[in-house]
Tab-separated table of C-alpha atoms and ligand atoms in Angstrom:
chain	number	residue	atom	x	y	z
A	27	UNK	CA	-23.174	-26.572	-15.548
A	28	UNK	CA	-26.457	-25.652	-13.663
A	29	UNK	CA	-27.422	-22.195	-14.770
A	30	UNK	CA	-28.951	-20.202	-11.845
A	31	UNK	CA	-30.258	-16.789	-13.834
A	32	UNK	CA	-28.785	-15.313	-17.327
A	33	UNK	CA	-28.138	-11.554	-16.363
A	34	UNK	CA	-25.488	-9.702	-18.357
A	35	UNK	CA	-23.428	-7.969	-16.121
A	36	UNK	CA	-21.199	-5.035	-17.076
A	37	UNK	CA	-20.149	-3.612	-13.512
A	38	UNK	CA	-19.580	-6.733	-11.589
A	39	UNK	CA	-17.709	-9.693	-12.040
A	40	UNK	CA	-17.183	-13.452	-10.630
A	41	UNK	CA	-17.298	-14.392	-7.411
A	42	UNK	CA	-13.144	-15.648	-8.157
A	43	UNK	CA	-11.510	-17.554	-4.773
A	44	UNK	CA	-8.504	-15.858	-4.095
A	45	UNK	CA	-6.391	-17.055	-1.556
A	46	UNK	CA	-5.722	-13.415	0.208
A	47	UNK	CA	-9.725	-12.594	-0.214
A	48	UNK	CA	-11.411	-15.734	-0.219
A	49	UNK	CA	-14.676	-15.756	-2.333
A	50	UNK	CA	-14.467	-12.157	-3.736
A	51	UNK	CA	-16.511	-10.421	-6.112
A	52	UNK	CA	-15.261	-8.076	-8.335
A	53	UNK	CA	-16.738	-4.719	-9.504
A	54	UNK	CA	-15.059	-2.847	-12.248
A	55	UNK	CA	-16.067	1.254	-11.994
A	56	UNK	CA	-13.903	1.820	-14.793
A	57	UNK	CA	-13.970	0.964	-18.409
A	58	UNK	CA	-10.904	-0.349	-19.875
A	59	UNK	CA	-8.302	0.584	-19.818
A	60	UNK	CA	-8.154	3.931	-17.309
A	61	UNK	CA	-5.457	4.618	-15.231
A	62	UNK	CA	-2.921	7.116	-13.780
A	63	UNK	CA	-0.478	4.732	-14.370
A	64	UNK	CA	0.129	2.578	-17.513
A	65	UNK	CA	2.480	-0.079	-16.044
A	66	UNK	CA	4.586	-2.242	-17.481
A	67	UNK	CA	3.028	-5.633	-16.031
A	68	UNK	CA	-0.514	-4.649	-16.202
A	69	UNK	CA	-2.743	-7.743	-16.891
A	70	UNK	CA	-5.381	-5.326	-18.233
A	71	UNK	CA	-3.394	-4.332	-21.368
A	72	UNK	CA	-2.159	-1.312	-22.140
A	73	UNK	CA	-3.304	2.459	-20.492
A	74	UNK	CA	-4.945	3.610	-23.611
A	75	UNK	CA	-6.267	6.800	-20.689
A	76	UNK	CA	-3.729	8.072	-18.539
A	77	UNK	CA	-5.713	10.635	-16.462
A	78	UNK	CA	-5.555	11.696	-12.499
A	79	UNK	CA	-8.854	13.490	-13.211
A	80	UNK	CA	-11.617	11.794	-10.988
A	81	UNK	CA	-15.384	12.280	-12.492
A	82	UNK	CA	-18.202	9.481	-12.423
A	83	UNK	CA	-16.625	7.152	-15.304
A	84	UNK	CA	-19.353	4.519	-15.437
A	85	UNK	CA	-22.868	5.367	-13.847
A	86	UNK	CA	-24.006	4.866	-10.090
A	87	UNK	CA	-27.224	3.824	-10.511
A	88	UNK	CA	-26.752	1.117	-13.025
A	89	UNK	CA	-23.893	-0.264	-10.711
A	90	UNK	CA	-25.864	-0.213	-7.849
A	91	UNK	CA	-28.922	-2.298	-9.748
A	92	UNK	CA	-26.052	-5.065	-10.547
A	93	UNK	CA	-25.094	-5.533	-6.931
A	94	UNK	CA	-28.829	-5.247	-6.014
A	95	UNK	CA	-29.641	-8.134	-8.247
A	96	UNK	CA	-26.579	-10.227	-6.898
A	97	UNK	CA	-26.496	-9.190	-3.828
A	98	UNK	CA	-30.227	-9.784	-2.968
A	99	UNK	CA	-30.161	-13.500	-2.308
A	100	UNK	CA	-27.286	-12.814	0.016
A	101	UNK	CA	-24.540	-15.214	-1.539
A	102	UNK	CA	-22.165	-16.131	0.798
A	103	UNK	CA	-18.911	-13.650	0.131
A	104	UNK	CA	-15.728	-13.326	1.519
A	105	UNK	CA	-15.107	-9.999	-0.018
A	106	UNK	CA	-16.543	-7.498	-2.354
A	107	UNK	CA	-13.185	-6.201	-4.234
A	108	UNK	CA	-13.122	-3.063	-5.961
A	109	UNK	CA	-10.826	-4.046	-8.842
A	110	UNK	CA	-10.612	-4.557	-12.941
A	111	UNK	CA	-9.619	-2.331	-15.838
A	112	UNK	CA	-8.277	0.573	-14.182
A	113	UNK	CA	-8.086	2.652	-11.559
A	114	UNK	CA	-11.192	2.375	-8.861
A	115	UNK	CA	-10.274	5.286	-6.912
A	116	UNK	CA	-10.626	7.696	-10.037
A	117	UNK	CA	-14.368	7.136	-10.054
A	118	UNK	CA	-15.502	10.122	-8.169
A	119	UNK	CA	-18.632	7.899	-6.785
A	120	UNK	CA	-16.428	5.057	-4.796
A	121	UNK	CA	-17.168	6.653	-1.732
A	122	UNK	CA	-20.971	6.916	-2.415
A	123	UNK	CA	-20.893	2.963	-3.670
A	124	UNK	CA	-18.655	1.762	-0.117
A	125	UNK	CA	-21.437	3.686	1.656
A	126	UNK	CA	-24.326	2.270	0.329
A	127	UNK	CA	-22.930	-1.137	0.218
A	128	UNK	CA	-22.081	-0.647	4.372
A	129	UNK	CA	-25.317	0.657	4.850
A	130	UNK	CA	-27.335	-2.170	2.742
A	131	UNK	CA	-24.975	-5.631	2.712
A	132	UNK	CA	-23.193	-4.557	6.239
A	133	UNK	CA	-22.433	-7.967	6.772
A	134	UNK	CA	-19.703	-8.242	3.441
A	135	UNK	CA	-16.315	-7.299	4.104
A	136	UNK	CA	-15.022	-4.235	1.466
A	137	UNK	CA	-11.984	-4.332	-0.413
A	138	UNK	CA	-10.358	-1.928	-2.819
A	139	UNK	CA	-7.180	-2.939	-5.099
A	140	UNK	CA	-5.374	0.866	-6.004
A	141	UNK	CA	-2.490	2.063	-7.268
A	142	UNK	CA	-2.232	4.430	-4.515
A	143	UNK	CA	-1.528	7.141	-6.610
A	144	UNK	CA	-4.231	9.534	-5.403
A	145	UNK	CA	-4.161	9.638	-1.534
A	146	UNK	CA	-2.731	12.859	-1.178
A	147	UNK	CA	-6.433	14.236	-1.888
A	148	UNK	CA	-8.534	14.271	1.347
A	149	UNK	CA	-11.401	13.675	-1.078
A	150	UNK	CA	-10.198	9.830	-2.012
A	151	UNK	CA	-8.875	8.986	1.785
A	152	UNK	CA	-12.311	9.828	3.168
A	153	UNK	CA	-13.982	8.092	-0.078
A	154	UNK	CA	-12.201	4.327	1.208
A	155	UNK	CA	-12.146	5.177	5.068
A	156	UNK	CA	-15.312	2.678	5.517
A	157	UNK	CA	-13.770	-0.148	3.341
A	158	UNK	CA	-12.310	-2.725	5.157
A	159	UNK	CA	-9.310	-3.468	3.073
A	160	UNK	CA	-6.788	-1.326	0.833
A	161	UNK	CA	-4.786	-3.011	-1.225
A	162	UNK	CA	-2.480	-0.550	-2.416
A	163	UNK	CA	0.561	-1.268	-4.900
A	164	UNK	CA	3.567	0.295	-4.726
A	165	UNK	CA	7.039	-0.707	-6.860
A	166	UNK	CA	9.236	1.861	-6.816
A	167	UNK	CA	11.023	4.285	-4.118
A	168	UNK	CA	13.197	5.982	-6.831
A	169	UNK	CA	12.123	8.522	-9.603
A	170	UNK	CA	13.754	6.759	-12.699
A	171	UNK	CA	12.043	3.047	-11.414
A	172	UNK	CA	8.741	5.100	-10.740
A	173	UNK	CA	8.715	6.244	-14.512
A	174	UNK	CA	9.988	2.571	-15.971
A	175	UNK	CA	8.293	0.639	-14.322
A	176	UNK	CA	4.885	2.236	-13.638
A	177	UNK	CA	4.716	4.919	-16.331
A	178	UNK	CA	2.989	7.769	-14.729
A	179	UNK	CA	0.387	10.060	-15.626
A	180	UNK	CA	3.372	13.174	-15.250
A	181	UNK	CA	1.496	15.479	-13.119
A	182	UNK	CA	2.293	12.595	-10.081
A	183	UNK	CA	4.766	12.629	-7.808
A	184	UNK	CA	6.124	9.799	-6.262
A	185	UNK	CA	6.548	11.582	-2.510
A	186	UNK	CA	3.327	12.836	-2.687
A	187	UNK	CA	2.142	9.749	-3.169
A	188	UNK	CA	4.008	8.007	-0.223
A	189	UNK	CA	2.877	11.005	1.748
A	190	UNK	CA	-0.895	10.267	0.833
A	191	UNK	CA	-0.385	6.548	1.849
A	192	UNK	CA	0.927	7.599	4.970
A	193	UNK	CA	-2.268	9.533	6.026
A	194	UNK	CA	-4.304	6.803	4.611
A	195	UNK	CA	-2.387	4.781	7.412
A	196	UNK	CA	-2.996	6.937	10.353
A	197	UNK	CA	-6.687	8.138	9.691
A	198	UNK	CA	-8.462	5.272	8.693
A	199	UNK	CA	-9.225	2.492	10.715
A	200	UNK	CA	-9.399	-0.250	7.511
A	201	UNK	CA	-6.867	-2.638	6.701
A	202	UNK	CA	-4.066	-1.358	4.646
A	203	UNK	CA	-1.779	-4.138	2.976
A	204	UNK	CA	1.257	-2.989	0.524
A	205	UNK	CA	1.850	-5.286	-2.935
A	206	UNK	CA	5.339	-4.511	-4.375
A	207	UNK	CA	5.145	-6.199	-8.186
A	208	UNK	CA	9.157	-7.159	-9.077
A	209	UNK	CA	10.253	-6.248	-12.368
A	210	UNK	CA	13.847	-8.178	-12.763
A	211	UNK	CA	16.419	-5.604	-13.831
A	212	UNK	CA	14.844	-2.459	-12.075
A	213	UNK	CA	13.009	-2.639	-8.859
A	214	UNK	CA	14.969	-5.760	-7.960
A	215	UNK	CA	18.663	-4.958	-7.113
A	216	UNK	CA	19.477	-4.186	-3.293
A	217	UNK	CA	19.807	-0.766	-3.100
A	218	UNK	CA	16.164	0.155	-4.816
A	219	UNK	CA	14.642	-3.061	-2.107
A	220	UNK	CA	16.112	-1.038	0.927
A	221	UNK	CA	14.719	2.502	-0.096
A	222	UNK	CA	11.293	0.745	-0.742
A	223	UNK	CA	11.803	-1.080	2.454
A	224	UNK	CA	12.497	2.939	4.162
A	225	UNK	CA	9.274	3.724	2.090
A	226	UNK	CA	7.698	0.709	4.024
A	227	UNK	CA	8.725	2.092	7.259
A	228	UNK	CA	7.055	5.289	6.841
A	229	UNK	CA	3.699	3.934	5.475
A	230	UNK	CA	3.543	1.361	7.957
A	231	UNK	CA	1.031	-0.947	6.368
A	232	UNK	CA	-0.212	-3.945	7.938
A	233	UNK	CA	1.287	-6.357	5.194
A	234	UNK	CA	3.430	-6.758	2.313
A	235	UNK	CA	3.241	-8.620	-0.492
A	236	UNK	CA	5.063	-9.913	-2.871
A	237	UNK	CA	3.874	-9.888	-6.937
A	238	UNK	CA	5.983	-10.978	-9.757
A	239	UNK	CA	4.659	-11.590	-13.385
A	240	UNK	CA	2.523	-14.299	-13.295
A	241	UNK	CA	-0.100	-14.316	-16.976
A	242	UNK	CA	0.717	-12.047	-19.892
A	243	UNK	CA	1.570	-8.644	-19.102
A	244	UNK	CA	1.485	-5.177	-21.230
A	245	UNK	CA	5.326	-5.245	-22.222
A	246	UNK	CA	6.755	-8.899	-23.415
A	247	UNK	CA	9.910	-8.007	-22.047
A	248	UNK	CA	8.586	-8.059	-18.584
A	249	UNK	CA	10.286	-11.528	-16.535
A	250	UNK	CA	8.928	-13.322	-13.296
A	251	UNK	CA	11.015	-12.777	-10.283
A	252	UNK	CA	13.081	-15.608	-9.971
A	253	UNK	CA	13.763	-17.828	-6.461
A	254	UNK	CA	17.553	-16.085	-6.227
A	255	UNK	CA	15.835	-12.547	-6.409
A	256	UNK	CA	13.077	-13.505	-3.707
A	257	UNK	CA	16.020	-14.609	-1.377
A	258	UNK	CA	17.474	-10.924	-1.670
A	259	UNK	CA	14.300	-9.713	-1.639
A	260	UNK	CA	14.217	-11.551	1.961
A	261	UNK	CA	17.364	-10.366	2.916
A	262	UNK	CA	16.770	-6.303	2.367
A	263	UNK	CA	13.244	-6.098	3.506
A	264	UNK	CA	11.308	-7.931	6.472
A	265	UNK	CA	7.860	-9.089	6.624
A	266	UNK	CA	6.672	-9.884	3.401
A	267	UNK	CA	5.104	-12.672	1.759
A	268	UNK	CA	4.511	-13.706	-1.902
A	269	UNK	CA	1.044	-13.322	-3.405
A	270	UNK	CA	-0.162	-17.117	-5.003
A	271	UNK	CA	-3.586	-15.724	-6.310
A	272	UNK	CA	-2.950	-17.603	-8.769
A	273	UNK	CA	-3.419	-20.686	-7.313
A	274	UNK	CA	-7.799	-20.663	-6.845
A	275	UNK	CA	-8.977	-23.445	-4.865
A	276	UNK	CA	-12.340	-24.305	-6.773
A	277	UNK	CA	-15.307	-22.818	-6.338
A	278	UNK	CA	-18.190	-25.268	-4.881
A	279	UNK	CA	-21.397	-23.366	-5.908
A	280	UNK	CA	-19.708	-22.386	-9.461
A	281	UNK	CA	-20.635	-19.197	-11.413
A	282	UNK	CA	-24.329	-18.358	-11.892
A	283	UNK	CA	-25.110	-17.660	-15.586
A	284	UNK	CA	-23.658	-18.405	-19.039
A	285	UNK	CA	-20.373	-20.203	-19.205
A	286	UNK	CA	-19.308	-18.253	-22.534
A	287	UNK	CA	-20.221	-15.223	-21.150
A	288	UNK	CA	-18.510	-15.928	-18.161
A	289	UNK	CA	-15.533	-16.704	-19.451
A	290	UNK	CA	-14.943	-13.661	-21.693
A	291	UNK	CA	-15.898	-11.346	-18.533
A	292	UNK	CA	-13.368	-13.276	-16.926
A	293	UNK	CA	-11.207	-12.832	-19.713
A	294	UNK	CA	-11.570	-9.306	-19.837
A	295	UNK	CA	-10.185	-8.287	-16.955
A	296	UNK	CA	-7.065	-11.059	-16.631
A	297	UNK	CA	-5.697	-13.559	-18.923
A	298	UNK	CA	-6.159	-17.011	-17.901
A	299	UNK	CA	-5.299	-20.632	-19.064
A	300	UNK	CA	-8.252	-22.884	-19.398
A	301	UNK	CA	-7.583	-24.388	-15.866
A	302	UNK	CA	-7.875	-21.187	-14.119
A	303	UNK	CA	-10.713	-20.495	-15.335
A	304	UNK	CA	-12.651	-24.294	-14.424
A	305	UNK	CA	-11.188	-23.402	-10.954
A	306	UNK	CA	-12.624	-20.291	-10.832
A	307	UNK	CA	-15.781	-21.628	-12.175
A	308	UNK	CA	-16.199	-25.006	-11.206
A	309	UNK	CA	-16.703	-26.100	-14.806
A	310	UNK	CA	-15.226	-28.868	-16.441
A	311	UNK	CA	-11.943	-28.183	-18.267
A	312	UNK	CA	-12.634	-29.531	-21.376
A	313	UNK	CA	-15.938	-27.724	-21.328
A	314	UNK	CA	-14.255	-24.763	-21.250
A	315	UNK	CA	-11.740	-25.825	-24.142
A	316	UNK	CA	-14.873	-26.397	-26.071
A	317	UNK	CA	-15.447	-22.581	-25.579
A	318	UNK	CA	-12.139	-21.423	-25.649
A	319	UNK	CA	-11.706	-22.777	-29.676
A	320	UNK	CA	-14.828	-21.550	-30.912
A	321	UNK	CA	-13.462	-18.146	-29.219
A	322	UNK	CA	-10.637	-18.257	-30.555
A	323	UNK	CA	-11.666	-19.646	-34.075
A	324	UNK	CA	-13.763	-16.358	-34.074
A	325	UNK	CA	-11.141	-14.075	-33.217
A	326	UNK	CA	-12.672	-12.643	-29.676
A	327	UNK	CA	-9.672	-14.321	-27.777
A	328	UNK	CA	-5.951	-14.970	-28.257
A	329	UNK	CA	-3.208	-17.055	-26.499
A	330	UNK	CA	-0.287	-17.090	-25.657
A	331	UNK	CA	2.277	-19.060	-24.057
A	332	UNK	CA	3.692	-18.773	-20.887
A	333	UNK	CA	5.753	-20.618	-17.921
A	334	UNK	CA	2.446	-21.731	-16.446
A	335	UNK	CA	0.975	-22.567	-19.448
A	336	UNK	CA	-1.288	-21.313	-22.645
A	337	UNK	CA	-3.104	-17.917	-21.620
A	338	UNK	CA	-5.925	-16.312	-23.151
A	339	UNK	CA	-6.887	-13.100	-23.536
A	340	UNK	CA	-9.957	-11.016	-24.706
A	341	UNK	CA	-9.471	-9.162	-27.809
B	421	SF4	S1	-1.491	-2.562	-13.046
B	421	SF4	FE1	-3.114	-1.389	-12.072
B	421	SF4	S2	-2.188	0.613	-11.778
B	421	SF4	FE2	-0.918	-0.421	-13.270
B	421	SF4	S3	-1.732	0.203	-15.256
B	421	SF4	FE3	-2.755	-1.723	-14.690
B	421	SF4	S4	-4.647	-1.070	-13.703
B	421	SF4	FE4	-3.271	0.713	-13.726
């Protein structure tokens, strides 16, 4: 594959094709694995820091260089995603990296993937208000669900947080869609779908989705939803639609940089068999084999085997 330039970068990641984002770079303001919540499906491994406490995790200005140098040449992007090994909205300077992203790239459209766990501060609705997109998750309407599924940080409470969404909702202007992430045996059964459903109806988002486990998750017990429970799911709740990130469409320009490198930032953030990541990249499969055994012979990935094939993972 043609190599464009050879920067390292620690902040940003991709450009991935998504089908809900398009073309979407990734940048990662926290270093793994921070979170308020330590779920039971997270692709990011476990929460090994379970903290609400916002402060500037990773620093501004060294961010700001990395989209500077990728964002200079003006790639053609259908999103720049706030996203990766924890949670965005506990760096205190999101706000100050939205604004000088609208103020210097106003022509890329902003998204930021949350937990939504920390909307009932003021501070962290204003901090989004100019992105374009929130993708917020949210998988439980019950206490006992909240705490088995998502394992909270315990100074969070779960009406708080629907009351924080709801504000998001009315002040800001931005996009707000809802992913609800199925975990067979306790978010699925009908009478936890219609109280998320009466959650849904006070947030009001613009969409809901529909995740299930799709890669290797924290907990091995975790299961994908199966057809049967999306039919119920259909039945208690209206308007939603099943996420198939999954499935990239390829990339035509390809990364720029090292394919190695490449794929263990990939890897990093989100297991991935070896064809996800030659979608994602553009490069040859067996290319990336190549890479994936000599990774694997020297122990900086695993795999493991799933429904949708062999996944790796970064050590
Ligand atoms: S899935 Fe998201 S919210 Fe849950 S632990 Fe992982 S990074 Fe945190």
């Amino acid at each position: 594959m043609k190599s464009k330039f050879k920067p390292v970068f620690n902040f940003i990641f991709g450009p991935v094709l998504s089908r809900r984002l398009g073309v979407s770079l990734g940048v990662d303001l926290m270093p793994h694995k921070t979170c308020s919540l330590d779920c039971v499906y997270c692709e990011c491994g476990k929460t090994t820091h379970l903290t609400i406490r916002r402060k500037e995790y990773t620093p501004l200005d060294q961010i700001r260089k990395e989209l500077d140098l990728f964002l200079s040449s003006h790639p053609h992007l259908d999103s720049i995603t706030f996203s990766g090994s924890g949670e965005p909205t506990l760096h205190l300077g999101i706000g100050e990296i939205i604004k000088y992203l609208k103020t210097d790239y106003p022509e890329y459209s902003l998204s930021v993937l949350t937990n939504g766990t920390l909307f009932h501060s003021s501070e962290v609705r204003d901090a989004v208000a100019q992105a374009d997109r929130i993708i917020a998750s949210f998988d439980a309407a019950s206490d006992s669900v909240f705490r088995a599924i998502n394992r909270p940080h315990p100074f969070l409470d779960l009406h708080e947080m629907v009351e924080g969404l709801a504000a998001l909702k009315k002040e800001c202007s931005n996009q707000l869609w809802m992913e609800i992430f199925i975990v067979p045996g306790h978010n699925d059964d009908d009478r936890e779908l219609k109280r998320i459903q009466e959650v849904m109806d006070i947030i009001k988002p613009h969409q809901i989705h529909i995740n299930s486990l799709d890669r290797p998750g924290t907990e091995a017990w975790v299961q994908p939803m199966t057809q049967e429970v999306f039919k119920r799911i259909q039945a208690c709740m209206h308007n939603v639609r099943v996420v198939d990130d999954a499935k990239h469409a390829t990339l035509t320009d390809g990364f720029t940089g090292d394919l190695k490198d490449i794929i263990l930032s990939t890897l990093q953030r989100r297991p991935c068999t070896a064809a996800d990541i030659s979608k994602i990249t553009g490069a040859d499969v067996n290319n990336i084999n190549q890479h994936l055994d000599i990774l694997l012979k020297n122990g900086e990935v695993v795999k493991k085997k799933m429904p949708r094939g062999t996944f790796f993972s970064r050590v």
